[in-house]
Tab-separated table of C-alpha atoms in Angstrom:
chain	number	residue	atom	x	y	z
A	205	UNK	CA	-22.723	9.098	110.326
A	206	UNK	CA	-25.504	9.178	107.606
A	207	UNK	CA	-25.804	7.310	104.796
A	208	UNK	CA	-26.653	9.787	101.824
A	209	UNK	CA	-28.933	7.103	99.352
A	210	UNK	CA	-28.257	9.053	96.545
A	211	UNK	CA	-24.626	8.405	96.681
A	212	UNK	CA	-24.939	4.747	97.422
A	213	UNK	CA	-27.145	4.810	94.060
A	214	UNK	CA	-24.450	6.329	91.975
A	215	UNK	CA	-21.641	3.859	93.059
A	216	UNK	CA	-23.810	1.040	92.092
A	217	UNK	CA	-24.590	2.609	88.479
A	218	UNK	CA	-20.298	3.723	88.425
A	219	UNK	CA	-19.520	0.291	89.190
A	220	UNK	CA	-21.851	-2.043	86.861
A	221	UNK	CA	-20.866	0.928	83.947
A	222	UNK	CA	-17.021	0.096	84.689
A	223	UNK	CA	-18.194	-4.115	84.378
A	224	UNK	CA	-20.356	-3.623	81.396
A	225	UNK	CA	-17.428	-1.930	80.026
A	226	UNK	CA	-14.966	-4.502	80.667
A	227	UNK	CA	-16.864	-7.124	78.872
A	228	UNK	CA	-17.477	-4.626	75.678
A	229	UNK	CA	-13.692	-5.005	75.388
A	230	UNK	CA	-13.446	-8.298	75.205
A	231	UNK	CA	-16.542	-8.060	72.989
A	232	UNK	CA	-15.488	-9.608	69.348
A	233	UNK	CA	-16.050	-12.974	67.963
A	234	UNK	CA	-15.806	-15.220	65.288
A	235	UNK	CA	-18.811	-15.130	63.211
A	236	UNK	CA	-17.435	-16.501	60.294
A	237	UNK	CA	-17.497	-19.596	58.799
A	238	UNK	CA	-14.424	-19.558	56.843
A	239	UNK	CA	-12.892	-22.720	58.512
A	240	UNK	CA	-8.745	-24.416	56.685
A	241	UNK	CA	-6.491	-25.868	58.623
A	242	UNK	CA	-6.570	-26.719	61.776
A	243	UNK	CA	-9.284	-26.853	64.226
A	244	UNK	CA	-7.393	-23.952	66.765
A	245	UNK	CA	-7.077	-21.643	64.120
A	246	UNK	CA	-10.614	-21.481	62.954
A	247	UNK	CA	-12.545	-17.601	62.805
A	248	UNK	CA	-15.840	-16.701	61.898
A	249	UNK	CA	-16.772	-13.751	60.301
A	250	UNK	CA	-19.776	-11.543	60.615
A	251	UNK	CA	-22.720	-12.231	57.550
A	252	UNK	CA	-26.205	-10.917	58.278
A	253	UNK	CA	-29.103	-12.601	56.876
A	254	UNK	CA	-32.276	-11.180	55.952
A	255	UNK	CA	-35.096	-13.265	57.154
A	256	UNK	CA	-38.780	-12.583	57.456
A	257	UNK	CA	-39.932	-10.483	60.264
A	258	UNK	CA	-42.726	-12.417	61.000
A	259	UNK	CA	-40.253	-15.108	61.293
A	260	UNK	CA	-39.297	-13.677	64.115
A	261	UNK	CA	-40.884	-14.074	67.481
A	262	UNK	CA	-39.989	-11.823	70.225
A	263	UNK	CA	-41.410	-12.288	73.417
A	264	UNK	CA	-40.317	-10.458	76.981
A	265	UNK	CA	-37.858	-13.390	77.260
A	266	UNK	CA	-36.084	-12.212	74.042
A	267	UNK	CA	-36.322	-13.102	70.506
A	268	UNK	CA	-37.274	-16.536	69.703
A	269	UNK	CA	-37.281	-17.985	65.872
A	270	UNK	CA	-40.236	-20.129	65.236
A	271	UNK	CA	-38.586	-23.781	63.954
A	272	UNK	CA	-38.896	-24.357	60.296
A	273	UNK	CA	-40.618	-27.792	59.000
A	274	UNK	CA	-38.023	-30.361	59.360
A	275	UNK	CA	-36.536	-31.309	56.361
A	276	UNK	CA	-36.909	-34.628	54.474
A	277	UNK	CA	-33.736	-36.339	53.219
A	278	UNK	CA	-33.189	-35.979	49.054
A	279	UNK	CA	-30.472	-38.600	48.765
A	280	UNK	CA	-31.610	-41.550	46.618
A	281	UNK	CA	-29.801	-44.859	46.961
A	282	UNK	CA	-30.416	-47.473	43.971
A	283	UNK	CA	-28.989	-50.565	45.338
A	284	UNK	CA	-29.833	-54.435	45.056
A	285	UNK	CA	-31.599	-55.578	48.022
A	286	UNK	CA	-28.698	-56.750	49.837
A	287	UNK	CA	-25.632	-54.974	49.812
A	288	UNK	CA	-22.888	-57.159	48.335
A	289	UNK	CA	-19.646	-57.612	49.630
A	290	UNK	CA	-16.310	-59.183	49.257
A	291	UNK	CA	-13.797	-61.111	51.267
A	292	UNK	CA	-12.081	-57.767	52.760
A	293	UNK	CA	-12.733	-56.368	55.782
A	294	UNK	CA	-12.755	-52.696	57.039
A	295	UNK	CA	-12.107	-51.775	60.143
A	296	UNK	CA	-12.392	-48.426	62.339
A	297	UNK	CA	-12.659	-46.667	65.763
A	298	UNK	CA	-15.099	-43.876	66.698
A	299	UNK	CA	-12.920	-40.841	68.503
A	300	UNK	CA	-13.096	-37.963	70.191
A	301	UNK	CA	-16.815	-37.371	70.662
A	302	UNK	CA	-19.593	-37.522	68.522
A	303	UNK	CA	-18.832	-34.591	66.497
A	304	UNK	CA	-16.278	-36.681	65.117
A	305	UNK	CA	-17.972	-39.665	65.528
A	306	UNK	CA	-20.651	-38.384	62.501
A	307	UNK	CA	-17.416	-38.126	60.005
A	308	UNK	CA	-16.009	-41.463	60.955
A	309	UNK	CA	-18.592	-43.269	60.572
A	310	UNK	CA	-18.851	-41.774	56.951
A	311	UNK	CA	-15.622	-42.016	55.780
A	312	UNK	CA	-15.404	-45.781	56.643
A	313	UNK	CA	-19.149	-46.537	55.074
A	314	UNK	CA	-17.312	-44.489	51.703
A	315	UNK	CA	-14.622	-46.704	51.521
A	316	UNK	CA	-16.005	-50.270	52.426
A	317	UNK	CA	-18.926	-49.286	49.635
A	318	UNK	CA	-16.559	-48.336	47.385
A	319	UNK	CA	-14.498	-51.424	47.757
A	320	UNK	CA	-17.109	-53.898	48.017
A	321	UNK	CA	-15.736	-54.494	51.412
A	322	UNK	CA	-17.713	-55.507	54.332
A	323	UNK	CA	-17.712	-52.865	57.235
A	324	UNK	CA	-16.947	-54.141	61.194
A	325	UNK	CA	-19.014	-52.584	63.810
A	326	UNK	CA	-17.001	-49.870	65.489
A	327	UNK	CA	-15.695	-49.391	69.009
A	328	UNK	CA	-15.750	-46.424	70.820
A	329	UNK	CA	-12.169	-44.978	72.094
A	330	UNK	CA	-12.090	-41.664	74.332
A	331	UNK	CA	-8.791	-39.128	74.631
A	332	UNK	CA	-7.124	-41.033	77.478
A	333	UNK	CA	-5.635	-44.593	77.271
A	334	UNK	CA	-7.998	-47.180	78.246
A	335	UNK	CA	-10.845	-45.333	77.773
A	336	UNK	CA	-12.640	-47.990	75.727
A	337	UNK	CA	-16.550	-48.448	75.152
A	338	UNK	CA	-18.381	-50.908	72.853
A	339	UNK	CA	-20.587	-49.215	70.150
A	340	UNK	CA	-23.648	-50.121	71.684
A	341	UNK	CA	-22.772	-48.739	74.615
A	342	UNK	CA	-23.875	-45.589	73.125
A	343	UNK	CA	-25.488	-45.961	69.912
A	344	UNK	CA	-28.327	-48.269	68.586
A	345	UNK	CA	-26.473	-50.948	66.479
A	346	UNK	CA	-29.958	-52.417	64.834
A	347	UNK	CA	-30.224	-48.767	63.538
A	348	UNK	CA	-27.156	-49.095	62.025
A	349	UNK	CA	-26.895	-52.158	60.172
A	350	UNK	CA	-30.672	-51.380	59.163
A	351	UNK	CA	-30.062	-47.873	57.689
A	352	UNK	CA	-26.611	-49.136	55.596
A	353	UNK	CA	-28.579	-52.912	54.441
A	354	UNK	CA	-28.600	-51.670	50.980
A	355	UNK	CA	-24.978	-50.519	50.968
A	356	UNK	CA	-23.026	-52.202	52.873
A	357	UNK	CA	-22.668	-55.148	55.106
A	358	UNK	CA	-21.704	-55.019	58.575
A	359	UNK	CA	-20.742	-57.673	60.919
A	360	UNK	CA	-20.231	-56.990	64.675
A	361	UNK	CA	-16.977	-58.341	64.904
A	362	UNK	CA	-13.767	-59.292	62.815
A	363	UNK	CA	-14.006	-63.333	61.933
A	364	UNK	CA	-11.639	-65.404	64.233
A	365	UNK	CA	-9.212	-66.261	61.252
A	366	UNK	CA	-8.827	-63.101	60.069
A	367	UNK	CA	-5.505	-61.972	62.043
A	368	UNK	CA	-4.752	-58.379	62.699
A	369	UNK	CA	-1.718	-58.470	60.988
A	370	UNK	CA	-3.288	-58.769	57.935
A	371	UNK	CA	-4.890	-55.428	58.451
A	372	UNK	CA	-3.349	-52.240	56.326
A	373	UNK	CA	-3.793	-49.204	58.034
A	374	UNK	CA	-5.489	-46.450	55.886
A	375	UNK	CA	-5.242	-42.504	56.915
A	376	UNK	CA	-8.129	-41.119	54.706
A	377	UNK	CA	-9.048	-37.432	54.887
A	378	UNK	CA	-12.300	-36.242	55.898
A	379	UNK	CA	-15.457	-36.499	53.524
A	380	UNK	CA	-13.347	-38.387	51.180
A	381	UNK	CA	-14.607	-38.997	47.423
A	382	UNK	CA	-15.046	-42.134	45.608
A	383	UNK	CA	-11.926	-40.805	42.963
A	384	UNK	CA	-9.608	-41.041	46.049
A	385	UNK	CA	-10.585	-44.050	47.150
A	386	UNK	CA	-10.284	-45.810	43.825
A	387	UNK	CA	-6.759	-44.170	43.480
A	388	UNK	CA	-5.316	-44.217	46.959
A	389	UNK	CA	-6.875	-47.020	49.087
A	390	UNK	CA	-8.366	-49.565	46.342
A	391	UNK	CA	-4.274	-50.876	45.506
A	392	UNK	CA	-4.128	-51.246	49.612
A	393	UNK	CA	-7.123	-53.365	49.969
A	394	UNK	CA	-6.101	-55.779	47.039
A	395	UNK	CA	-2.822	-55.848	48.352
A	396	UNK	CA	-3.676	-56.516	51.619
A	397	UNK	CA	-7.567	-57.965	51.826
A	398	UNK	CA	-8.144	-56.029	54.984
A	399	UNK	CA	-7.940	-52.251	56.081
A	400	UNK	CA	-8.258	-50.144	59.148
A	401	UNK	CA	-9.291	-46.821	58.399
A	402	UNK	CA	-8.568	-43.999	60.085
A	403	UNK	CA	-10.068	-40.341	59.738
A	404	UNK	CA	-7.224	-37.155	59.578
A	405	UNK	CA	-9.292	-33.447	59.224
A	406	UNK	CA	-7.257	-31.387	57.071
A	407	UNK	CA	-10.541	-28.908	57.537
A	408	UNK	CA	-13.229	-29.113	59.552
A	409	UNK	CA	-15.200	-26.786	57.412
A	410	UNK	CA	-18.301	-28.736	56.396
A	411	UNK	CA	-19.544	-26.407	53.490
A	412	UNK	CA	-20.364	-27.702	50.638
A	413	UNK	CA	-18.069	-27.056	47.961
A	414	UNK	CA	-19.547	-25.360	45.661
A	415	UNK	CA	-23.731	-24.130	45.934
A	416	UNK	CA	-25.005	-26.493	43.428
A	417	UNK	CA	-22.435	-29.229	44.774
A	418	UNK	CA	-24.134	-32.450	45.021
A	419	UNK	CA	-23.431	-34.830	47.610
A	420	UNK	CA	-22.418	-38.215	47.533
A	421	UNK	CA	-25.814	-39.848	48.568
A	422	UNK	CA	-24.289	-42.753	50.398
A	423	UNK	CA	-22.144	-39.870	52.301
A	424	UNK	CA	-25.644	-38.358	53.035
A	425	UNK	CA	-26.939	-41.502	54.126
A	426	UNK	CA	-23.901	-42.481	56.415
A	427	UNK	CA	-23.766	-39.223	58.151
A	428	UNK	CA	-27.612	-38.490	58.986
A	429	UNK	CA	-29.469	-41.399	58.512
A	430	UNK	CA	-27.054	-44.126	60.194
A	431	UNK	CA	-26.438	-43.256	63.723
A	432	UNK	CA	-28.808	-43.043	66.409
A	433	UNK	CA	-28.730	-43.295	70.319
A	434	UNK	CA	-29.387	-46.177	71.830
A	435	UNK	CA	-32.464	-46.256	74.129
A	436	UNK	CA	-31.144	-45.677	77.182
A	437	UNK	CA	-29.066	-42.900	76.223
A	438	UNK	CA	-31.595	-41.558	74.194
A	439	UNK	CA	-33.977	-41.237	77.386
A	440	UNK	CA	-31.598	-39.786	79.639
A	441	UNK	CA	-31.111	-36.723	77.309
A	442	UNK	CA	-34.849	-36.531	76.267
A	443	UNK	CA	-35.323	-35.816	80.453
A	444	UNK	CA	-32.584	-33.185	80.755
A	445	UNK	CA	-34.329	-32.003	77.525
A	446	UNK	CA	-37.403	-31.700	79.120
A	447	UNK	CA	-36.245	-30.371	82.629
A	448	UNK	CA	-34.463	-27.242	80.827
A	449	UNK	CA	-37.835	-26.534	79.149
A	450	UNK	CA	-39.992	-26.776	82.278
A	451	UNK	CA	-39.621	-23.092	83.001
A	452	UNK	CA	-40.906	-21.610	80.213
A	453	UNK	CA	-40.885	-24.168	77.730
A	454	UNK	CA	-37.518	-22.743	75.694
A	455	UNK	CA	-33.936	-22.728	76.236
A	456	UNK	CA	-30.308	-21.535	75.349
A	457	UNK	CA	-27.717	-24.582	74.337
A	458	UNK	CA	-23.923	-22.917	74.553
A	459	UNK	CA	-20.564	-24.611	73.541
A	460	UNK	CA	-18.751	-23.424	76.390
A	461	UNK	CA	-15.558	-25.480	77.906
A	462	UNK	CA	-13.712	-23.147	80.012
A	463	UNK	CA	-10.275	-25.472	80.074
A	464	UNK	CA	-10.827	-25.250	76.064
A	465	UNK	CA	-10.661	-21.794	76.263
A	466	UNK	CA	-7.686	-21.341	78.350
A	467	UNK	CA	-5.914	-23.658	76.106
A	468	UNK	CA	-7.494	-21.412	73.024
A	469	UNK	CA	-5.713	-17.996	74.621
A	470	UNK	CA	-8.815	-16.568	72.642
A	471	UNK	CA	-7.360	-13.393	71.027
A	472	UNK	CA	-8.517	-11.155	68.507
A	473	UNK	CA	-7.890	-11.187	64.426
A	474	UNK	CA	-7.071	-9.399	61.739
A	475	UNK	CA	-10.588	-8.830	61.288
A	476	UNK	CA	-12.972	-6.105	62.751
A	477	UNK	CA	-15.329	-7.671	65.641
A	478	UNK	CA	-13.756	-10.961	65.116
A	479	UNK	CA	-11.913	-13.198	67.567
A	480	UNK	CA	-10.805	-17.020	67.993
A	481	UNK	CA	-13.291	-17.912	70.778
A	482	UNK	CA	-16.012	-16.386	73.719
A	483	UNK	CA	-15.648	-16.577	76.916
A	484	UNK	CA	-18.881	-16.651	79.768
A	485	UNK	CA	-18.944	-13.009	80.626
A	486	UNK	CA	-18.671	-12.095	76.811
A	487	UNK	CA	-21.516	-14.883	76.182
A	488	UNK	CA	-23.543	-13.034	78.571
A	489	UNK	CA	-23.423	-9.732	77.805
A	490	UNK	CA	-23.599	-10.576	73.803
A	491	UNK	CA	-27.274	-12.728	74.430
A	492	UNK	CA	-28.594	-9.386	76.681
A	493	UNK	CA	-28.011	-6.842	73.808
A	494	UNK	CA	-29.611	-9.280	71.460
A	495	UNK	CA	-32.995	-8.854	74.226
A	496	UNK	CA	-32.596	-12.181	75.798
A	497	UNK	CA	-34.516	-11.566	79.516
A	498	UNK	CA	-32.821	-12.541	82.837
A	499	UNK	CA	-35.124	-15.404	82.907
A	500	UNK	CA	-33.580	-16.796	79.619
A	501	UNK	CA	-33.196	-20.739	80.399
A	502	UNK	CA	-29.464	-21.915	79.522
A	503	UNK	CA	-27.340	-24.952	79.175
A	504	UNK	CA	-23.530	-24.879	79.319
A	505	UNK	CA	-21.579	-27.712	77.792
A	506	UNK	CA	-18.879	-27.350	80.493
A	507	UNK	CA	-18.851	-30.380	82.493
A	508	UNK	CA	-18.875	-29.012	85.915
A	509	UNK	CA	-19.128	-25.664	87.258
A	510	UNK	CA	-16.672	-23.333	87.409
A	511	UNK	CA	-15.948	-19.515	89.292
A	512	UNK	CA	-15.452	-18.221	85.721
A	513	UNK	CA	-18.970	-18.692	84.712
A	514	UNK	CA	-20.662	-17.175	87.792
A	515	UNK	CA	-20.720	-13.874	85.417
A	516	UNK	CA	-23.071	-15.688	83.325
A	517	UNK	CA	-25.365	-17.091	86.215
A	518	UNK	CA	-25.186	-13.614	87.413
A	519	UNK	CA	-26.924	-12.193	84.205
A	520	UNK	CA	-28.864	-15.611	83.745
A	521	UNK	CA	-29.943	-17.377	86.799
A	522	UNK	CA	-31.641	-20.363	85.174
A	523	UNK	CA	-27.840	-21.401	83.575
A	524	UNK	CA	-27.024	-25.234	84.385
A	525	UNK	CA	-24.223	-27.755	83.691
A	526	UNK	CA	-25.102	-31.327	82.946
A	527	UNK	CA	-24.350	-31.979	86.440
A	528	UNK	CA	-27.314	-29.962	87.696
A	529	UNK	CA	-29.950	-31.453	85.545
A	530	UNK	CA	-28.914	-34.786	85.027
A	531	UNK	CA	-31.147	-37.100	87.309
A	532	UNK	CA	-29.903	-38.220	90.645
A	533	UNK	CA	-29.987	-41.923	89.943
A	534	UNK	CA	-28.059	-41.725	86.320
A	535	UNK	CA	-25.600	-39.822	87.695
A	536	UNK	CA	-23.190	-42.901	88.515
A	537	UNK	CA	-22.979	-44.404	85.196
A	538	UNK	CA	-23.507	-40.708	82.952
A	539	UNK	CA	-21.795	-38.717	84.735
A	540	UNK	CA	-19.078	-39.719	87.911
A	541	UNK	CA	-17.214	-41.942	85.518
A	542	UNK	CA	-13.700	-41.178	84.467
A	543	UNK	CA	-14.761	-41.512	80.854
A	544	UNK	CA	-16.122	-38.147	79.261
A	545	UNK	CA	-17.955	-40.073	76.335
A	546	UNK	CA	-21.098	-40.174	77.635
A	547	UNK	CA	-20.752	-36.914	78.228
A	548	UNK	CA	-20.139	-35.315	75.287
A	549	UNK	CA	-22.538	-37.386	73.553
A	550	UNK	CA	-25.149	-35.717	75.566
A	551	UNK	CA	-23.756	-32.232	75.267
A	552	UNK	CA	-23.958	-32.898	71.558
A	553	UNK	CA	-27.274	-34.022	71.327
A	554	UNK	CA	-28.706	-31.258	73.537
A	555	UNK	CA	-27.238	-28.646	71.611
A	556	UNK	CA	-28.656	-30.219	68.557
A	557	UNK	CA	-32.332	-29.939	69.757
A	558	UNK	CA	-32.299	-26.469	71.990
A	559	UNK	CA	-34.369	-23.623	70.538
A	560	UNK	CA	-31.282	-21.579	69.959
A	561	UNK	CA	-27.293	-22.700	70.138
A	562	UNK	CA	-24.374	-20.554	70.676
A	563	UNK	CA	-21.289	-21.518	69.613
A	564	UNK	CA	-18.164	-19.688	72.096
A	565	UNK	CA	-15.928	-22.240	70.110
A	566	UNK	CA	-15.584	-23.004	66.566
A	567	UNK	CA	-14.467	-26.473	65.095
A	568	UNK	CA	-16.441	-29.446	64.069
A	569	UNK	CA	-18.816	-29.810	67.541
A	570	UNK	CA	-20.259	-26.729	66.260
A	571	UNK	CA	-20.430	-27.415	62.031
A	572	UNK	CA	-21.876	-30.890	62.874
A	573	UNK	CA	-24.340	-29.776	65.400
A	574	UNK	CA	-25.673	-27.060	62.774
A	575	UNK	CA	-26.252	-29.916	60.326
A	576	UNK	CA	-27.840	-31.652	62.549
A	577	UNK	CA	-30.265	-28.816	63.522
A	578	UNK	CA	-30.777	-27.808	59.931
A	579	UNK	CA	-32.122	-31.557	59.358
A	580	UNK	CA	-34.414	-30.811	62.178
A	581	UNK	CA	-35.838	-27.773	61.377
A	582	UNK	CA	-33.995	-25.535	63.974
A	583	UNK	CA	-32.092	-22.628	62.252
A	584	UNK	CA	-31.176	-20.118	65.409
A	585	UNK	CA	-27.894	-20.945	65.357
A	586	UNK	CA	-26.354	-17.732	67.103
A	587	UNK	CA	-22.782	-16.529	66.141
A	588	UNK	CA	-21.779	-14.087	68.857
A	589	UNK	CA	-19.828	-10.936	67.309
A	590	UNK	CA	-19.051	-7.590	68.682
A	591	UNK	CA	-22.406	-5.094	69.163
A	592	UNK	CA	-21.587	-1.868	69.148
A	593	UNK	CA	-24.983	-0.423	70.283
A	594	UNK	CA	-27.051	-1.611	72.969
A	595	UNK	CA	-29.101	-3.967	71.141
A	596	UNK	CA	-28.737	-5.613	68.407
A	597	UNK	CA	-31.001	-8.149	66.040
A	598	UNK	CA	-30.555	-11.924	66.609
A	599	UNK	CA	-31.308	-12.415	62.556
A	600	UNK	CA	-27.435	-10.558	62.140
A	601	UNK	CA	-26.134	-13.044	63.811
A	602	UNK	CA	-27.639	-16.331	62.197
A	603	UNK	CA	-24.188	-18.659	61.223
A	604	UNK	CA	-23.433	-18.186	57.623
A	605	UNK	CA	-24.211	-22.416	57.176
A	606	UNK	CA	-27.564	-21.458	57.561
A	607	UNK	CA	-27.801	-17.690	56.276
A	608	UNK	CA	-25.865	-18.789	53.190
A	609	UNK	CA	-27.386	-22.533	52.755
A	610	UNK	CA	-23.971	-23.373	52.468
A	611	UNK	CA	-23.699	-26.658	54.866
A	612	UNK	CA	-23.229	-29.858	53.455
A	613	UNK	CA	-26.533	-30.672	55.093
A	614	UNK	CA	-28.533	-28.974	52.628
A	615	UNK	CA	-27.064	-30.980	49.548
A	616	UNK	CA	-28.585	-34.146	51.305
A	617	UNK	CA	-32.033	-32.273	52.541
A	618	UNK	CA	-34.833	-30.114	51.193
């Protein structure tokens, strides 16, 4: 029997209609920045930004900003030439991945300057028990203890007579202020001599508090000016850099962890276009109405690949996991280890330097990885939100830290 061509022609168009319509239902997302309580419960909502058209550089591969000068850091720090220090002793752990890592570090450089305490070099502790790496491992310690000389003084390790007992443990909330420390944690350290800080995030919204907030300049200082990847590190993500820009010399950075978003249940709010979180097939069709081309370069945080994403690879054939750019002979020690820090060290500082970054989750990867591209220069920071047309403008969608100014970041840079 026959084959009519015509027919086979209008099942095809019946059938991608019926998929393209599927994903337009699922088609809402946070594009706020309006970020209390806890990290699962964060929504964005939409703010469109009016930027200069000729600001704007759309090419057949979609539409590309041009990166802004990078900024230079305003904080002023007038301190003796060596940081003095007292007896005390502050200690602390870097968790949960480098997002975290950047408050952490500046919370304990806060207190142990505001005490006059000296500050011990951190170790690095991942989700699971055990999972234990020394800071140098993956950051440059000489960097550190440089960039903090005239605040504080760090040692790399606790002096043999100072016993752990001694040690109060300190819960201090995120981006905490000198008042609280002088109120809440000074008593403890006189008391005690010694304190282990730890970081709780009662937000991680990282606005700044008011628009002509200033910032803490030793809080500017600890959180972009202190750490910084040790070489090693640094060169393995510089290559994967490079390898995603080999095509056509741009790419695509998206915060996509498909167990995060099963855990998520992303579901819609209260608000019109808005929901909790993305998922790959929404990704996709949100970065094609926007006019990004099939041969749009693209690089998924999820560590390995999984059936859920093939939707995406589908629309976007140049889309790659860390797994399939990472080079052959760094794949024992980055990547085939049970510990995921290495990982998502490299997932953070790849999204920080890609020409655009899409965030499918909210929470602090993606508030500190917009500081850190405002500091560079790089403002295409997409928030995906429902489009109800075919196409839609990429400037809409800017993140409100940027389309507002209202990121921390820009109280410490101009």
């Amino acid at each position: 029997m026959g084959v009519d061509l015509r027919q086979v022609v209008a099942g095809i168009l019946t059938i991608t209609m019926f998929v393209m319509l599927g994903q337009m239902l699922h088609r809402d997302y946070f594009d706020a920045v309006q970020v209390q309580g806890d990290a699962h419960d964060i929504v964005f909502h939409g703010s469109k930004v009016a930027l200069e058209e000729d600001g704007l550089v759309r090419t057949s591969e979609g539409p590309w900003m041009e990166n802004s000068h990078q900024l230079k850091p305003c904080w002023s720090i007038s301190q003796p030439d060596e940081a003095v220090s007292s007896k005390g002793y502050v200690t602390f752990s870097l968790t949960n991945g480098p997002e975290y890592h950047i408050s952490q570090i500046t919370d304990a450089v806060m207190v142990a300057k505001h005490l006059g305490a000296t500050l011990v070099l951190p170790d690095i502790r991942g989700t699971k028990p055990g999972d234990e790496m020394n800071f140098e491992d993956v950051y440059d310690v000489d960097k550190l203890v440089k960039s903090l000389e005239s605040v504080v003084k760090v040692v790399k390790k606790l002096p043999s007579h100072v016993s752990l007992r001694d040690i109060a443990i300190v819960k201090v909330p995120s981006r905490v202020a000198e008042d609280y420390i002088k109120e809440h944690i000074d008593p403890i350290f006189k008391s005690k001599g010694n304190i282990r800080v730890t970081t709780y995030f009662p937000s991680v919204n990282l606005r700044k508090l008011s628009l002509d907030a200033e910032t803490d300049p030793v809080s500017c200082l600890a959180m972009f000016g202190s750490l910084e990847l040790q070489p090693g590190v640094s060169d393995l993500v510089e290559s994967m850099i490079q390898r995603l820009k080999k095509s056509d010399g741009r790419f695509i950075a998206i915060d996509l962890r498909v167990e995060i978003l099963e855990k998520k249940n992303c579901r819609e709010t209260g608000a019109v276009g808005s929901k909790t979180c993305y998922n790959a097939q929404e990704i996709a069709l949100f970065l094609r109405k926007l006019g990004f081309g099939s041969d749009t370069t693209i690089y998924l945080t999820q560590p390995r690949w999984e059936s859920s994403l093939n939707i995406l690879k589908d629309i976007f054939p140049k889309t790659f996991t860390k797994e399939a750019i990472m080079p052959a002979d760094k794949k024992s020690k980055y990547l085939e280890l049970e510990n995921s820090e290495y990982e998502n060290v490299i997932d953070f500082y790849i999204s920080s330097r890609s020409d655009v970054f899409v965030p499918a989750i909210p929470g602090l990867f993606y508030a500190n990885t917009v500081g850190k591209r405002i500091a560079l220069g790089k403002p295409q920071v997409l928030v995906p939100a429902e489009i109800s047309g075919s196409s839609g403008l990429s400037t809409d969608y800017i993140s409100p830290y940027i389309s507002k100014k209202n990121h921390l970041a820009y109280s410490c840079f101009c």
